[in-house]
Amino acid sequence: MKKSSKLMVISTAVSLFTLATGTIATALVNASTKNNQENIMQIDQIATKQLSRAGYVFRLSSNSLMNPMYRQAEQVEKYSKAYVEQLVVNKILFKVTEVNSLNKHIMVHIIDQSGKYQGWVSLLTGIYNVKALKRNLKPLVKAEFEVMRIKDSQGKKAALKELIKVEQEIKRLPKRNKEIGENSLLELQRWLNHGNYQFIPSLMIGQY
């Protein structure tokens, strides 16, 4: 075989190898992206069930005036500041019906009991749970806050040691609030185990 022919064969082989490896790499990236999106969607679905069970216990926080309320999860169209301010002033109670975190922001869809008011806000800064303001529940909220703070600063192992204080506060709760405390403990344990902020205990939304 002539030298030029050999070079052509080698060049063709290299090109085919490059094309093949490039195609494989692209396929792997696409598969990884798809798997990641599916994982996020699954987390969002679990979080949606958790938060929707809480019922109409959320109000727009004063932060909502700084962090807009949107008509879509993709944050394309905002409600006017005056509209949101009126909802804050009127202390409208909302329920979370959906969690969406595909755009790197954890957004929740909220709707009031009449169905008249609804929109998308930030889970972490847009709403708060009114039950956390109850005098009987404040010690529990404080104990859960400390567990979450320790987890973020010292890690899961250190935080787990503090759970006993949460359990002690639940025992001190009046009977009518024990179910709230027990559910919150289960949600806190889920958050500790998974570390996803979609799983933040519903009682702690707006507190941490």
PDB file of C-alpha atoms in Angstrom:
ATOM      1  CA  MET A   1       0.000   0.000   0.000  1.00  0.00           C
ATOM      2  CA  LYS A   2       1.296   3.443  -0.922  1.00  0.00           C
ATOM      3  CA  LYS A   3       2.201   5.861   1.856  1.00  0.00           C
ATOM      4  CA  SER A   4      -0.549   8.284   0.821  1.00  0.00           C
ATOM      5  CA  SER A   5      -3.136   5.487   0.904  1.00  0.00           C
ATOM      6  CA  LYS A   6      -2.003   4.409   4.387  1.00  0.00           C
ATOM      7  CA  LEU A   7      -2.301   7.969   5.635  1.00  0.00           C
ATOM      8  CA  MET A   8      -5.791   8.223   4.165  1.00  0.00           C
ATOM      9  CA  VAL A   9      -6.870   4.988   5.893  1.00  0.00           C
ATOM     10  CA  ILE A  10      -5.414   6.157   9.218  1.00  0.00           C
ATOM     11  CA  SER A  11      -7.054   9.574   8.842  1.00  0.00           C
ATOM     12  CA  THR A  12     -10.410   7.976   8.068  1.00  0.00           C
ATOM     13  CA  ALA A  13     -10.098   5.639  11.058  1.00  0.00           C
ATOM     14  CA  VAL A  14      -9.236   8.534  13.363  1.00  0.00           C
ATOM     15  CA  SER A  15     -12.198  10.532  12.059  1.00  0.00           C
ATOM     16  CA  LEU A  16     -14.568   7.608  12.583  1.00  0.00           C
ATOM     17  CA  PHE A  17     -13.191   7.016  16.088  1.00  0.00           C
ATOM     18  CA  THR A  18     -13.561  10.706  16.959  1.00  0.00           C
ATOM     19  CA  LEU A  19     -17.106  10.734  15.594  1.00  0.00           C
ATOM     20  CA  ALA A  20     -17.997   7.576  17.510  1.00  0.00           C
ATOM     21  CA  THR A  21     -16.514   8.745  20.812  1.00  0.00           C
ATOM     22  CA  GLY A  22     -18.133  12.147  20.363  1.00  0.00           C
ATOM     23  CA  THR A  23     -21.502  10.524  19.754  1.00  0.00           C
ATOM     24  CA  ILE A  24     -21.076   8.280  22.791  1.00  0.00           C
ATOM     25  CA  ALA A  25     -20.030  11.231  24.964  1.00  0.00           C
ATOM     26  CA  THR A  26     -23.040  13.242  23.810  1.00  0.00           C
ATOM     27  CA  ALA A  27     -25.333  10.289  24.477  1.00  0.00           C
ATOM     28  CA  LEU A  28     -23.879   9.858  27.969  1.00  0.00           C
ATOM     29  CA  VAL A  29     -24.341  13.560  28.757  1.00  0.00           C
ATOM     30  CA  ASN A  30     -27.920  13.479  27.460  1.00  0.00           C
ATOM     31  CA  ALA A  31     -28.671  10.328  29.459  1.00  0.00           C
ATOM     32  CA  SER A  32     -27.141  11.862  32.575  1.00  0.00           C
ATOM     33  CA  THR A  33     -29.163  15.060  32.096  1.00  0.00           C
ATOM     34  CA  LYS A  34     -32.351  13.056  31.571  1.00  0.00           C
ATOM     35  CA  ASN A  35     -31.702  10.942  34.675  1.00  0.00           C
ATOM     36  CA  ASN A  36     -30.977  14.071  36.706  1.00  0.00           C
ATOM     37  CA  GLN A  37     -34.201  15.717  35.539  1.00  0.00           C
ATOM     38  CA  GLU A  38     -36.191  12.580  36.345  1.00  0.00           C
ATOM     39  CA  ASN A  39     -34.611  12.472  39.804  1.00  0.00           C
ATOM     40  CA  ILE A  40     -35.503  16.126  40.428  1.00  0.00           C
ATOM     41  CA  MET A  41     -39.063  15.521  39.243  1.00  0.00           C
ATOM     42  CA  GLN A  42     -39.390  12.562  41.613  1.00  0.00           C
ATOM     43  CA  ILE A  43     -38.116  14.661  44.528  1.00  0.00           C
ATOM     44  CA  ASP A  44     -40.555  17.438  43.599  1.00  0.00           C
ATOM     45  CA  GLN A  45     -43.466  14.977  43.543  1.00  0.00           C
ATOM     46  CA  ILE A  46     -42.635  13.689  47.030  1.00  0.00           C
ATOM     47  CA  ALA A  47     -42.222  17.264  48.299  1.00  0.00           C
ATOM     48  CA  THR A  48     -45.557  18.240  46.737  1.00  0.00           C
ATOM     49  CA  LYS A  49     -47.357  15.481  48.663  1.00  0.00           C
ATOM     50  CA  GLN A  50     -45.656  16.533  51.892  1.00  0.00           C
ATOM     51  CA  LEU A  51     -46.503  20.223  51.570  1.00  0.00           C
ATOM     52  CA  SER A  52     -50.019  19.789  50.201  1.00  0.00           C
ATOM     53  CA  ARG A  53     -50.916  17.685  53.261  1.00  0.00           C
ATOM     54  CA  ALA A  54     -50.294  20.737  55.436  1.00  0.00           C
ATOM     55  CA  GLY A  55     -53.384  22.397  53.956  1.00  0.00           C
ATOM     56  CA  TYR A  56     -54.221  26.109  53.929  1.00  0.00           C
ATOM     57  CA  VAL A  57     -51.610  27.202  56.453  1.00  0.00           C
ATOM     58  CA  PHE A  58     -49.271  29.364  54.363  1.00  0.00           C
ATOM     59  CA  ARG A  59     -49.221  33.113  53.951  1.00  0.00           C
ATOM     60  CA  LEU A  60     -47.140  35.270  51.670  1.00  0.00           C
ATOM     61  CA  SER A  61     -44.187  36.621  53.597  1.00  0.00           C
ATOM     62  CA  SER A  62     -43.117  40.246  53.536  1.00  0.00           C
ATOM     63  CA  ASN A  63     -40.200  38.974  51.426  1.00  0.00           C
ATOM     64  CA  SER A  64     -42.717  38.426  48.646  1.00  0.00           C
ATOM     65  CA  LEU A  65     -42.589  42.153  47.991  1.00  0.00           C
ATOM     66  CA  MET A  66     -38.877  41.746  47.208  1.00  0.00           C
ATOM     67  CA  ASN A  67     -39.185  38.251  45.667  1.00  0.00           C
ATOM     68  CA  PRO A  68     -41.983  38.454  43.088  1.00  0.00           C
ATOM     69  CA  MET A  69     -45.005  36.221  42.676  1.00  0.00           C
ATOM     70  CA  TYR A  70     -45.169  34.724  39.191  1.00  0.00           C
ATOM     71  CA  ARG A  71     -47.898  33.375  36.976  1.00  0.00           C
ATOM     72  CA  GLN A  72     -45.646  30.483  35.864  1.00  0.00           C
ATOM     73  CA  ALA A  73     -43.005  28.284  37.508  1.00  0.00           C
ATOM     74  CA  GLU A  74     -40.576  29.446  34.806  1.00  0.00           C
ATOM     75  CA  GLN A  75     -40.783  32.963  36.296  1.00  0.00           C
ATOM     76  CA  VAL A  76     -41.764  34.601  33.014  1.00  0.00           C
ATOM     77  CA  GLU A  77     -44.623  36.905  34.002  1.00  0.00           C
ATOM     78  CA  LYS A  78     -44.875  38.636  37.384  1.00  0.00           C
ATOM     79  CA  TYR A  79     -47.912  39.799  39.276  1.00  0.00           C
ATOM     80  CA  SER A  80     -47.825  43.490  40.084  1.00  0.00           C
ATOM     81  CA  LYS A  81     -46.253  44.575  43.353  1.00  0.00           C
ATOM     82  CA  ALA A  82     -49.546  46.210  44.387  1.00  0.00           C
ATOM     83  CA  TYR A  83     -51.420  42.933  43.811  1.00  0.00           C
ATOM     84  CA  VAL A  84     -48.964  40.935  45.929  1.00  0.00           C
ATOM     85  CA  GLU A  85     -48.922  43.597  48.641  1.00  0.00           C
ATOM     86  CA  GLN A  86     -52.712  43.358  48.921  1.00  0.00           C
ATOM     87  CA  LEU A  87     -52.477  39.588  49.434  1.00  0.00           C
ATOM     88  CA  VAL A  88     -49.887  40.130  52.168  1.00  0.00           C
ATOM     89  CA  VAL A  89     -51.979  42.799  53.905  1.00  0.00           C
ATOM     90  CA  ASN A  90     -55.141  40.673  53.747  1.00  0.00           C
ATOM     91  CA  LYS A  91     -53.252  37.683  55.198  1.00  0.00           C
ATOM     92  CA  ILE A  92     -54.716  35.298  52.642  1.00  0.00           C
ATOM     93  CA  LEU A  93     -54.126  31.640  53.525  1.00  0.00           C
ATOM     94  CA  PHE A  94     -52.727  29.417  50.797  1.00  0.00           C
ATOM     95  CA  LYS A  95     -52.117  25.750  50.140  1.00  0.00           C
ATOM     96  CA  VAL A  96     -49.124  24.402  48.204  1.00  0.00           C
ATOM     97  CA  THR A  97     -50.277  22.322  45.231  1.00  0.00           C
ATOM     98  CA  GLU A  98     -47.004  21.791  43.359  1.00  0.00           C
ATOM     99  CA  VAL A  99     -43.239  22.002  43.815  1.00  0.00           C
ATOM    100  CA  ASN A 100     -41.007  22.742  40.809  1.00  0.00           C
ATOM    101  CA  SER A 101     -37.232  22.969  41.032  1.00  0.00           C
ATOM    102  CA  LEU A 102     -36.131  22.151  37.475  1.00  0.00           C
ATOM    103  CA  ASN A 103     -34.913  25.710  36.895  1.00  0.00           C
ATOM    104  CA  LYS A 104     -32.484  25.664  39.851  1.00  0.00           C
ATOM    105  CA  HIS A 105     -34.975  27.655  41.935  1.00  0.00           C
ATOM    106  CA  ILE A 106     -37.377  25.833  44.241  1.00  0.00           C
ATOM    107  CA  MET A 107     -40.728  27.327  43.295  1.00  0.00           C
ATOM    108  CA  VAL A 108     -44.115  26.348  44.698  1.00  0.00           C
ATOM    109  CA  HIS A 109     -47.572  26.868  43.284  1.00  0.00           C
ATOM    110  CA  ILE A 110     -49.970  28.224  45.883  1.00  0.00           C
ATOM    111  CA  ILE A 111     -53.720  28.720  45.777  1.00  0.00           C
ATOM    112  CA  ASP A 112     -56.229  30.082  48.265  1.00  0.00           C
ATOM    113  CA  GLN A 113     -59.338  28.183  49.354  1.00  0.00           C
ATOM    114  CA  SER A 114     -61.628  30.118  47.025  1.00  0.00           C
ATOM    115  CA  GLY A 115     -59.396  29.457  44.025  1.00  0.00           C
ATOM    116  CA  LYS A 116     -59.362  33.178  43.256  1.00  0.00           C
ATOM    117  CA  TYR A 117     -55.742  33.831  44.152  1.00  0.00           C
ATOM    118  CA  GLN A 118     -52.883  31.685  42.945  1.00  0.00           C
ATOM    119  CA  GLY A 119     -49.337  31.898  41.645  1.00  0.00           C
ATOM    120  CA  TRP A 120     -45.740  30.723  41.972  1.00  0.00           C
ATOM    121  CA  VAL A 121     -43.364  31.902  44.700  1.00  0.00           C
ATOM    122  CA  SER A 122     -40.049  30.851  46.192  1.00  0.00           C
ATOM    123  CA  LEU A 123     -40.413  27.992  48.679  1.00  0.00           C
ATOM    124  CA  LEU A 124     -37.682  29.319  50.945  1.00  0.00           C
ATOM    125  CA  THR A 125     -38.447  33.050  50.934  1.00  0.00           C
ATOM    126  CA  GLY A 126     -41.961  33.531  49.548  1.00  0.00           C
ATOM    127  CA  ILE A 127     -44.213  31.963  52.191  1.00  0.00           C
ATOM    128  CA  TYR A 128     -44.385  31.017  55.856  1.00  0.00           C
ATOM    129  CA  ASN A 129     -46.422  28.563  57.924  1.00  0.00           C
ATOM    130  CA  VAL A 130     -48.782  30.378  60.301  1.00  0.00           C
ATOM    131  CA  LYS A 131     -48.767  27.441  62.741  1.00  0.00           C
ATOM    132  CA  ALA A 132     -45.119  28.152  63.535  1.00  0.00           C
ATOM    133  CA  LEU A 133     -46.293  31.379  65.195  1.00  0.00           C
ATOM    134  CA  LYS A 134     -48.459  29.560  67.747  1.00  0.00           C
ATOM    135  CA  ARG A 135     -47.145  30.050  71.275  1.00  0.00           C
ATOM    136  CA  ASN A 136     -47.334  26.333  72.112  1.00  0.00           C
ATOM    137  CA  LEU A 137     -45.331  25.393  69.007  1.00  0.00           C
ATOM    138  CA  LYS A 138     -42.575  27.997  69.291  1.00  0.00           C
ATOM    139  CA  PRO A 139     -40.287  25.815  71.499  1.00  0.00           C
ATOM    140  CA  LEU A 140     -40.595  23.005  68.936  1.00  0.00           C
ATOM    141  CA  VAL A 141     -39.805  25.377  66.074  1.00  0.00           C
ATOM    142  CA  LYS A 142     -36.758  26.614  67.982  1.00  0.00           C
ATOM    143  CA  ALA A 143     -35.540  23.032  68.569  1.00  0.00           C
ATOM    144  CA  GLU A 144     -36.010  22.090  64.903  1.00  0.00           C
ATOM    145  CA  PHE A 145     -34.257  25.269  63.808  1.00  0.00           C
ATOM    146  CA  GLU A 146     -31.247  24.303  65.913  1.00  0.00           C
ATOM    147  CA  VAL A 147     -31.118  20.818  64.375  1.00  0.00           C
ATOM    148  CA  MET A 148     -31.184  22.314  60.880  1.00  0.00           C
ATOM    149  CA  ARG A 149     -28.543  24.894  61.743  1.00  0.00           C
ATOM    150  CA  ILE A 150     -26.220  22.215  63.142  1.00  0.00           C
ATOM    151  CA  LYS A 151     -26.739  20.017  60.090  1.00  0.00           C
ATOM    152  CA  ASP A 152     -25.724  22.835  57.762  1.00  0.00           C
ATOM    153  CA  SER A 153     -22.732  23.878  59.866  1.00  0.00           C
ATOM    154  CA  GLN A 154     -21.483  20.598  61.380  1.00  0.00           C
ATOM    155  CA  GLY A 155     -23.068  17.833  59.336  1.00  0.00           C
ATOM    156  CA  LYS A 156     -25.750  15.193  59.623  1.00  0.00           C
ATOM    157  CA  LYS A 157     -24.095  13.153  62.386  1.00  0.00           C
ATOM    158  CA  ALA A 158     -23.984  16.104  64.788  1.00  0.00           C
ATOM    159  CA  ALA A 159     -27.553  17.105  63.911  1.00  0.00           C
ATOM    160  CA  LEU A 160     -28.941  13.635  64.610  1.00  0.00           C
ATOM    161  CA  LYS A 161     -27.727  13.920  68.208  1.00  0.00           C
ATOM    162  CA  GLU A 162     -29.948  16.979  68.648  1.00  0.00           C
ATOM    163  CA  LEU A 163     -33.132  15.191  67.572  1.00  0.00           C
ATOM    164  CA  ILE A 164     -33.754  14.104  71.155  1.00  0.00           C
ATOM    165  CA  LYS A 165     -34.450  17.747  72.039  1.00  0.00           C
ATOM    166  CA  VAL A 166     -37.094  17.896  69.324  1.00  0.00           C
ATOM    167  CA  GLU A 167     -38.664  14.709  70.689  1.00  0.00           C
ATOM    168  CA  GLN A 168     -38.683  16.199  74.186  1.00  0.00           C
ATOM    169  CA  GLU A 169     -40.503  19.303  72.962  1.00  0.00           C
ATOM    170  CA  ILE A 170     -43.099  17.133  71.220  1.00  0.00           C
ATOM    171  CA  LYS A 171     -43.806  15.336  74.507  1.00  0.00           C
ATOM    172  CA  ARG A 172     -44.481  18.717  76.141  1.00  0.00           C
ATOM    173  CA  LEU A 173     -47.027  19.731  73.516  1.00  0.00           C
ATOM    174  CA  PRO A 174     -50.724  19.800  74.411  1.00  0.00           C
ATOM    175  CA  LYS A 175     -52.650  16.904  72.913  1.00  0.00           C
ATOM    176  CA  ARG A 176     -54.192  19.024  70.156  1.00  0.00           C
ATOM    177  CA  ASN A 177     -50.733  19.875  68.786  1.00  0.00           C
ATOM    178  CA  LYS A 178     -48.992  16.519  69.167  1.00  0.00           C
ATOM    179  CA  GLU A 179     -49.897  15.354  65.658  1.00  0.00           C
ATOM    180  CA  ILE A 180     -48.372  18.533  64.217  1.00  0.00           C
ATOM    181  CA  GLY A 181     -45.194  17.885  66.187  1.00  0.00           C
ATOM    182  CA  GLU A 182     -44.961  14.207  65.242  1.00  0.00           C
ATOM    183  CA  ASN A 183     -45.490  14.956  61.538  1.00  0.00           C
ATOM    184  CA  SER A 184     -42.888  17.699  61.685  1.00  0.00           C
ATOM    185  CA  LEU A 185     -40.376  15.315  63.267  1.00  0.00           C
ATOM    186  CA  LEU A 186     -40.880  12.807  60.436  1.00  0.00           C
ATOM    187  CA  GLU A 187     -40.378  15.574  57.873  1.00  0.00           C
ATOM    188  CA  LEU A 188     -37.277  16.798  59.678  1.00  0.00           C
ATOM    189  CA  GLN A 189     -35.811  13.285  59.616  1.00  0.00           C
ATOM    190  CA  ARG A 190     -36.504  13.062  55.884  1.00  0.00           C
ATOM    191  CA  TRP A 191     -34.755  16.388  55.346  1.00  0.00           C
ATOM    192  CA  LEU A 192     -31.748  15.201  57.370  1.00  0.00           C
ATOM    193  CA  ASN A 193     -31.529  11.933  55.440  1.00  0.00           C
ATOM    194  CA  HIS A 194     -31.839  13.432  51.970  1.00  0.00           C
ATOM    195  CA  GLY A 195     -30.542  16.969  52.376  1.00  0.00           C
ATOM    196  CA  ASN A 196     -32.875  18.363  49.705  1.00  0.00           C
ATOM    197  CA  TYR A 197     -34.434  21.700  50.589  1.00  0.00           C
ATOM    198  CA  GLN A 198     -37.601  20.582  48.837  1.00  0.00           C
ATOM    199  CA  PHE A 199     -38.063  18.375  51.917  1.00  0.00           C
ATOM    200  CA  ILE A 200     -37.854  21.192  54.458  1.00  0.00           C
ATOM    201  CA  PRO A 201     -40.468  20.501  57.180  1.00  0.00           C
ATOM    202  CA  SER A 202     -43.648  22.410  56.368  1.00  0.00           C
ATOM    203  CA  LEU A 203     -43.663  23.890  59.876  1.00  0.00           C
ATOM    204  CA  MET A 204     -40.216  25.390  59.239  1.00  0.00           C
ATOM    205  CA  ILE A 205     -41.030  27.115  55.959  1.00  0.00           C
ATOM    206  CA  GLY A 206     -40.366  30.789  56.491  1.00  0.00           C
ATOM    207  CA  GLN A 207     -38.467  30.076  59.714  1.00  0.00           C
ATOM    208  CA  TYR A 208     -35.192  28.790  58.286  1.00  0.00           C
TER     209      TYR A 208
END
